[in-house]
PDB file of C-alpha atoms in Angstrom:
ATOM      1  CA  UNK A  53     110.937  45.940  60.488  1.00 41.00           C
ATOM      2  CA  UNK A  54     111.455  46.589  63.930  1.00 41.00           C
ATOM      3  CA  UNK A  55     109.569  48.538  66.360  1.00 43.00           C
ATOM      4  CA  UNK A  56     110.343  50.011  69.486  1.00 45.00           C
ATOM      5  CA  UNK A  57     107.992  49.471  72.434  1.00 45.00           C
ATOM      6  CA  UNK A  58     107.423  52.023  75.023  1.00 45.00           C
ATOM      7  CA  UNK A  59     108.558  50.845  78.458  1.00 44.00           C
ATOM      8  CA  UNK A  60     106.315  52.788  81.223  1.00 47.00           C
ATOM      9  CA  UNK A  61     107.167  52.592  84.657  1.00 48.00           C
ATOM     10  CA  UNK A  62     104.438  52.902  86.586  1.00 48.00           C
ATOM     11  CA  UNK A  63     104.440  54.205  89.824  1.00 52.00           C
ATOM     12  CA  UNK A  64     101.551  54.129  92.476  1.00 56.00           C
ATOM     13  CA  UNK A  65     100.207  57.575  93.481  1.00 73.00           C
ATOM     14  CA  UNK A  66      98.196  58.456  95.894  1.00 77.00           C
ATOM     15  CA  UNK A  67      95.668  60.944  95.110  1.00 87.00           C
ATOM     16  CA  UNK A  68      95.692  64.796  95.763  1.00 94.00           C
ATOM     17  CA  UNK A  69      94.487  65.272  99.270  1.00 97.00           C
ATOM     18  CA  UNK A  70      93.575  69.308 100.458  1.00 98.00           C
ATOM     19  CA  UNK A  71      93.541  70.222 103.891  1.00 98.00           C
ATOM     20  CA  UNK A  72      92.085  74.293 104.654  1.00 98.00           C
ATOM     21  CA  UNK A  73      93.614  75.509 107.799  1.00 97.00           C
ATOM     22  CA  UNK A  74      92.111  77.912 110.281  1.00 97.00           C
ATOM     23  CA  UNK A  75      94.214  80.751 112.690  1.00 95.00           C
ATOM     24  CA  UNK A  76      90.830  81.632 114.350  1.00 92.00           C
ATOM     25  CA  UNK A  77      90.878  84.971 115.788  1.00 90.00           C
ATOM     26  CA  UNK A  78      88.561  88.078 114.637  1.00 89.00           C
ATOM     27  CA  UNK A  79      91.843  88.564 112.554  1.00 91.00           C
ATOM     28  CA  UNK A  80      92.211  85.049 111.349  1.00 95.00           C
ATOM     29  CA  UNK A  81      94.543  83.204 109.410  1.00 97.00           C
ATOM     30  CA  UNK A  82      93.469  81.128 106.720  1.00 98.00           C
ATOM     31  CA  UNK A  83      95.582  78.554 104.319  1.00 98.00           C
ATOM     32  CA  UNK A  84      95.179  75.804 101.825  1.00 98.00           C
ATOM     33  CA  UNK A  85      97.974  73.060 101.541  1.00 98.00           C
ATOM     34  CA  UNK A  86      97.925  70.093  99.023  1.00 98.00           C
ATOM     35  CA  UNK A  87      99.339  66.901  99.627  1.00 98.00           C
ATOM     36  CA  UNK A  88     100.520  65.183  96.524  1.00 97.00           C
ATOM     37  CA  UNK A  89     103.149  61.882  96.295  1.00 95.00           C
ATOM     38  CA  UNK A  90     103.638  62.724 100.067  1.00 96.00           C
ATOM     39  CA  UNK A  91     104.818  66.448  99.626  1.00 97.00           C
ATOM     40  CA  UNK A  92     102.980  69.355 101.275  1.00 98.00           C
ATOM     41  CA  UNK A  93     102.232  72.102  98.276  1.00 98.00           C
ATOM     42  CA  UNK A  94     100.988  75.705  99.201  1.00 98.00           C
ATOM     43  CA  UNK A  95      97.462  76.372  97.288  1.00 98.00           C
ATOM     44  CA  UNK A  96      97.171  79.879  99.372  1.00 98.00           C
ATOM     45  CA  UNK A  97      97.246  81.634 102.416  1.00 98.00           C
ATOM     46  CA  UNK A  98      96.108  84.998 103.425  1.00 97.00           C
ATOM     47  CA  UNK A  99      94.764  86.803 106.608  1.00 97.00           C
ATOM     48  CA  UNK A 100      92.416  89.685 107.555  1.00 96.00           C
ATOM     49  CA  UNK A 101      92.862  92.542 110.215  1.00 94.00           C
ATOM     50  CA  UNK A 102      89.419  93.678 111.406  1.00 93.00           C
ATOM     51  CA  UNK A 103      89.608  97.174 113.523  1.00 94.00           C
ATOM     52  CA  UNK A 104      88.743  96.777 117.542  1.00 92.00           C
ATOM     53  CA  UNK A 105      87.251 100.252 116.603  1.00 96.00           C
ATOM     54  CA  UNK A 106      84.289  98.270 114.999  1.00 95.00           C
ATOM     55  CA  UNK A 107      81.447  96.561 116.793  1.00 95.00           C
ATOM     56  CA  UNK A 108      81.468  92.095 117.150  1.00 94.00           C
ATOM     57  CA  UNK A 109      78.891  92.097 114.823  1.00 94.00           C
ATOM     58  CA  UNK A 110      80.561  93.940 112.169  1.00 96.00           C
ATOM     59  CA  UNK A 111      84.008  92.146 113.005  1.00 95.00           C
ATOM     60  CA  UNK A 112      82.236  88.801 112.810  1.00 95.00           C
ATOM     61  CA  UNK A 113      80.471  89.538 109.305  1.00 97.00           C
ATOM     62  CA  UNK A 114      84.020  90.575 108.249  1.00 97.00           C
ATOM     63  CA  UNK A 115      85.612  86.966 109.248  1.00 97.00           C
ATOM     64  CA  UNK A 116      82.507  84.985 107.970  1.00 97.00           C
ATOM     65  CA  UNK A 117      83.081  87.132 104.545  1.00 98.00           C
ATOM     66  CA  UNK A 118      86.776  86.611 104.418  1.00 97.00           C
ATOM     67  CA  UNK A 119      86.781  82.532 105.023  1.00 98.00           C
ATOM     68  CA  UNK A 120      84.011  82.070 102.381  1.00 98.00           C
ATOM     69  CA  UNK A 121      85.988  83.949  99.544  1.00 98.00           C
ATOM     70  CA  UNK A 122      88.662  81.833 100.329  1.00 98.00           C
ATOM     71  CA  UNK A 123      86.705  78.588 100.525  1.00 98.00           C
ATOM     72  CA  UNK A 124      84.944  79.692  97.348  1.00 98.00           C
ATOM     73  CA  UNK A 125      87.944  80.642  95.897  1.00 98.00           C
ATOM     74  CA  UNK A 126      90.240  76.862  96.627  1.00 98.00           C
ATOM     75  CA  UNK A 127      87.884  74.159  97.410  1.00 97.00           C
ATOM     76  CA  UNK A 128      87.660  71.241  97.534  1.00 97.00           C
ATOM     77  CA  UNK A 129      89.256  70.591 100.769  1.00 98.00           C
ATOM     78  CA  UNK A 130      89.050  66.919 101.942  1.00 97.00           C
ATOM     79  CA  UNK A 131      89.412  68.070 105.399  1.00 97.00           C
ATOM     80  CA  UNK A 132      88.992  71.542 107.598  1.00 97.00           C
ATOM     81  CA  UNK A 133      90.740  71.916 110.413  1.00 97.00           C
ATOM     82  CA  UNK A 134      91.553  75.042 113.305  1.00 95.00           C
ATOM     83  CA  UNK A 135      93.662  75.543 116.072  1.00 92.00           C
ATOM     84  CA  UNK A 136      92.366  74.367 119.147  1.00 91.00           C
ATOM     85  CA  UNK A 137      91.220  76.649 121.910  1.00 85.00           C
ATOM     86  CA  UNK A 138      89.603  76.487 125.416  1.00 80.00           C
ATOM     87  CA  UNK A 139      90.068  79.519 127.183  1.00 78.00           C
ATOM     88  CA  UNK A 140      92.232  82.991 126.500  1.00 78.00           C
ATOM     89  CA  UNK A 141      93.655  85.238 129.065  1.00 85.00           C
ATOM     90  CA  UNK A 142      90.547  86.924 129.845  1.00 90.00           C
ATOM     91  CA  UNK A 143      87.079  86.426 129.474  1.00 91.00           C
ATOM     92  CA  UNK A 144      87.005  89.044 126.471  1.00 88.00           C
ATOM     93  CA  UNK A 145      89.676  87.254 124.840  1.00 86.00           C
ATOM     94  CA  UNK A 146      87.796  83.750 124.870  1.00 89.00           C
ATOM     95  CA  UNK A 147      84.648  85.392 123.470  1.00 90.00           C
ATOM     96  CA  UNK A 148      85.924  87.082 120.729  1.00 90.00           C
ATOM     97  CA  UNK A 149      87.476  83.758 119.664  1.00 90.00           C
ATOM     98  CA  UNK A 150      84.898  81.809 120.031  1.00 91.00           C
ATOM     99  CA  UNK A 151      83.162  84.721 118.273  1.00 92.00           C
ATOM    100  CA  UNK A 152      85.294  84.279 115.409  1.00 93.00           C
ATOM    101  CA  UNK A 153      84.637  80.405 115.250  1.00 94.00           C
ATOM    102  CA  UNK A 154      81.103  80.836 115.045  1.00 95.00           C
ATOM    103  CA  UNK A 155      81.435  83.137 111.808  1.00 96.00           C
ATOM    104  CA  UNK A 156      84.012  80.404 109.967  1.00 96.00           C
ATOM    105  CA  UNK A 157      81.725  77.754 111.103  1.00 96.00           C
ATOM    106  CA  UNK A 158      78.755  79.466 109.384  1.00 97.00           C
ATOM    107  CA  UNK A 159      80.950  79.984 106.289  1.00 98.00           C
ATOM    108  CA  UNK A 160      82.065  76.593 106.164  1.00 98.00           C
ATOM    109  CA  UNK A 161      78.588  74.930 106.741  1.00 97.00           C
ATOM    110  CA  UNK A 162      77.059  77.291 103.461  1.00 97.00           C
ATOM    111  CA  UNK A 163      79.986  75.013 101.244  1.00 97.00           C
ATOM    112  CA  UNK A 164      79.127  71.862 103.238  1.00 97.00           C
ATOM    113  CA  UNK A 165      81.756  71.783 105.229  1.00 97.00           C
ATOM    114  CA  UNK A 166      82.850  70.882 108.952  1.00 95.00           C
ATOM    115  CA  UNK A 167      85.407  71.274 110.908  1.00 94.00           C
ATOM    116  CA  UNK A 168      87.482  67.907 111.785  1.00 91.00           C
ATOM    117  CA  UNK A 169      86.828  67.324 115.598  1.00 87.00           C
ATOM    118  CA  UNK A 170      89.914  65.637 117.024  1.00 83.00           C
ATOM    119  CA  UNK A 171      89.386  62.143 118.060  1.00 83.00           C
ATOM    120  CA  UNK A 172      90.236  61.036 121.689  1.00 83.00           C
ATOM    121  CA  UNK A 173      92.915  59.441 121.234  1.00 81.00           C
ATOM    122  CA  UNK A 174      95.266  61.862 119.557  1.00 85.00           C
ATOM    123  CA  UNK A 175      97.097  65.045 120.317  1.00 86.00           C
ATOM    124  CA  UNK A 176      94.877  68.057 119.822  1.00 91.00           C
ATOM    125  CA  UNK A 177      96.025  70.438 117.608  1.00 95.00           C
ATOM    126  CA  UNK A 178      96.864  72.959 120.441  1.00 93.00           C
ATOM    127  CA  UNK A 179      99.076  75.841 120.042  1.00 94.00           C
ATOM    128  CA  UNK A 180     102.394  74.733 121.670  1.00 95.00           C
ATOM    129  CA  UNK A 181     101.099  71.146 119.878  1.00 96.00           C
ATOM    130  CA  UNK A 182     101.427  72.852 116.319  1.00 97.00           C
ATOM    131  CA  UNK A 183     104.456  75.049 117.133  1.00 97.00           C
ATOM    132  CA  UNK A 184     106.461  71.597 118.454  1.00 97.00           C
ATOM    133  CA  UNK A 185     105.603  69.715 115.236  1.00 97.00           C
ATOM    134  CA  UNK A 186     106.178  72.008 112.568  1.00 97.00           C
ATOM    135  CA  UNK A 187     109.615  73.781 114.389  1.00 97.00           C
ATOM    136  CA  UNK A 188     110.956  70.116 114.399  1.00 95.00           C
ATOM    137  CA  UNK A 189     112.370  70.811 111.456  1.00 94.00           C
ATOM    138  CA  UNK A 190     114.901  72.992 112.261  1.00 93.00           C
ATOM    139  CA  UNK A 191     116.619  70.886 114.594  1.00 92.00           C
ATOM    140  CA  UNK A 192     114.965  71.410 117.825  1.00 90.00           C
ATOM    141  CA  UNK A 193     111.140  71.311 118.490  1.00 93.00           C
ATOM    142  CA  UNK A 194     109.961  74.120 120.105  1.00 94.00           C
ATOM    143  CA  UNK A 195     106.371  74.557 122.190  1.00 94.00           C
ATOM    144  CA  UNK A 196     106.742  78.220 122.720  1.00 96.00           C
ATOM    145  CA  UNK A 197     108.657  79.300 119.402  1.00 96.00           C
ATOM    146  CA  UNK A 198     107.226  82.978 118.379  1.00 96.00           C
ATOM    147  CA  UNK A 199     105.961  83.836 115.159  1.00 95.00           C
ATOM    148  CA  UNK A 200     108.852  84.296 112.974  1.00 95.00           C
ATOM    149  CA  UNK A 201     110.344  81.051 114.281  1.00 97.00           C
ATOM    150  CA  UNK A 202     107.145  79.012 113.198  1.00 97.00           C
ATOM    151  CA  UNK A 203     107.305  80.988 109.600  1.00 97.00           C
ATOM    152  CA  UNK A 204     111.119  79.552 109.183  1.00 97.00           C
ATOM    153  CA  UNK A 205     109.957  76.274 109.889  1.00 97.00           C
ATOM    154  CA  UNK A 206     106.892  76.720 106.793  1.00 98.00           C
ATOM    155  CA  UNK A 207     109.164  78.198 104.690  1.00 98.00           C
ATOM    156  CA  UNK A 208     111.107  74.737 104.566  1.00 97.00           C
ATOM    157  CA  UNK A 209     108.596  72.473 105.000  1.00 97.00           C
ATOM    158  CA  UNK A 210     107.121  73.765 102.123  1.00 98.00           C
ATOM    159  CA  UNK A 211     110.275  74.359 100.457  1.00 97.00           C
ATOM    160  CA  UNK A 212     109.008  78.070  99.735  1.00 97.00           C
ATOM    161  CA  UNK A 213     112.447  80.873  99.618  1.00 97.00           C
ATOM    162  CA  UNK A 214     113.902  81.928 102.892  1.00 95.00           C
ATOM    163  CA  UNK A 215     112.317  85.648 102.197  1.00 95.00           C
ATOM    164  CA  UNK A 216     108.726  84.406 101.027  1.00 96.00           C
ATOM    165  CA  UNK A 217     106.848  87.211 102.817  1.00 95.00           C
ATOM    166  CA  UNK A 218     103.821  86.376 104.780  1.00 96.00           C
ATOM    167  CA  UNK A 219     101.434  88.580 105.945  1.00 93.00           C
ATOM    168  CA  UNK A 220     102.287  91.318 109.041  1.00 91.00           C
ATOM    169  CA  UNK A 221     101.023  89.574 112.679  1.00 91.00           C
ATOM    170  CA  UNK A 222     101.638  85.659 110.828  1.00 91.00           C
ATOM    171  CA  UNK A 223      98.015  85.060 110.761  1.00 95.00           C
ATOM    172  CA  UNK A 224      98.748  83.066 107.465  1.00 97.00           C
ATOM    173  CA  UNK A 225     101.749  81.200 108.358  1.00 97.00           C
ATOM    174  CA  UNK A 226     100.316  80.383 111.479  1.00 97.00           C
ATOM    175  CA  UNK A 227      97.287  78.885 109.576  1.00 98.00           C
ATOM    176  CA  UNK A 228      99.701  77.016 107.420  1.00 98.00           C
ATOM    177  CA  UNK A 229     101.471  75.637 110.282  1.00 98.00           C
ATOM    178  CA  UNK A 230      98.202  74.171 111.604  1.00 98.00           C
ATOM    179  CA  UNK A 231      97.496  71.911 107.944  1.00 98.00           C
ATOM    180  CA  UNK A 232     100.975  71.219 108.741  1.00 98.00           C
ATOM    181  CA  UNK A 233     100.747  69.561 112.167  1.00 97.00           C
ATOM    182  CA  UNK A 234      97.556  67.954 111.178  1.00 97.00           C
ATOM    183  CA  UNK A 235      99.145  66.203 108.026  1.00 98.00           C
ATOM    184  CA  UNK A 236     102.655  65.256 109.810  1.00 97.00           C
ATOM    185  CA  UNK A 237      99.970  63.925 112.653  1.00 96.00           C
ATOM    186  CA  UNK A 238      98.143  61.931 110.431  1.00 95.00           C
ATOM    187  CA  UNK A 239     101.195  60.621 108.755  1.00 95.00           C
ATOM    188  CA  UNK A 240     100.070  61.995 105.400  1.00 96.00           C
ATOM    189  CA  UNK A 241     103.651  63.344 104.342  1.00 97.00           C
ATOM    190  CA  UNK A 242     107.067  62.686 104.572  1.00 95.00           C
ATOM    191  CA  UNK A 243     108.609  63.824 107.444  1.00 89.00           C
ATOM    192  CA  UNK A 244     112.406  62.805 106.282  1.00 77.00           C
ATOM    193  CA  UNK A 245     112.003  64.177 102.891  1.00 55.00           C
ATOM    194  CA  UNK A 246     111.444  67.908 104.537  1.00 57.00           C
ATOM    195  CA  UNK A 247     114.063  67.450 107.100  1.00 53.00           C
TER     196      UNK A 247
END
């Protein structure tokens, strides 16, 4: 009698690593990205709009709300991680940043959860940081690229359809472009796979 035998081949795979993103603003951007075999994979990404008719403290409790639905709703995360941000055009525009930071910081700590500080000796995930990394992909890496340009470019790194709508203002993309400059930082995906 003769029986087959079942050749395997195995393959060593790293395990699942999930990054949340932060768009801090009081109308943040929030997003969840999975890294699996080296390939980014969206989990979610959403934003809020909170009225300049309503008070900071309303505004705030709106954010704080928003990013611990999400959390509650996708974790775990093996690491958070936001935009980073020293000063805005004006004084107003700094505090209601930092204003918005506060409330996904306390959302974050309820779940156990901190943000990522940037160590010294790496770029800082600044603005025209993230735009440069994730609009490499489409041939020409671009500091100052606006919105829509930055949505093209998450659109094919995450291999999602040209006309995958994000949200009006690109809170969300903007949120996934952040994962997405922290993981091609880190080295944590393949870089020539997406390009």
């Amino acid at each position: 009698m003769f029986l087959a035998k079942k050749t395997t081949t195995t393959r060593s795979k790293e395990p699942a690593y999930r990054v949340l993103g932060l768009d801090l603003s009081l109308s943040p951007g929030i997003a969840a990205i999975e890294v699996r075999d080296r390939q980014p994979h969206l989990i979610a990404a959403t934003s809020v709009a909170t009225s300049s008719d309503d008070p900071d403290a309303v505004r705030s409790a709106v954010v704080e709300s928003f990013v611990s639905q999400f959390v509650y709703a996708h974790r775990p995360f093996d690491v958070v991680v936001r935009e980073d941000f020293k000063t805005g055009r004006s004084k107003r525009a700094t505090q209601t940043v930092f204003n918005a930071w506060v409330s996904a910081d306390r959302a974050l700590y309820q779940f156990g959860y901190t943000v990522a500080e940037d160590p010294e000796d790496v770029p800082k995930l600044a603005p025209t940081y993230v735009k440069k990394t994730v609009t490499e992909i489409l041939g020409k890496a671009n500091g100052k690229a606006e919105k829509d340009e930055v949505a093209k470019a998450v659109r094919k790194w995450l291999r999602l359809p040209d006309d995958y709508p994000f949200r009006k203002g690109y809170d969300d993309s903007d949120a996934l472009a952040v994962c997405l400059a922290y993981l091609i930082r880190e080295n944590l995906i393949d870089t020539e796979v997406a390009a």
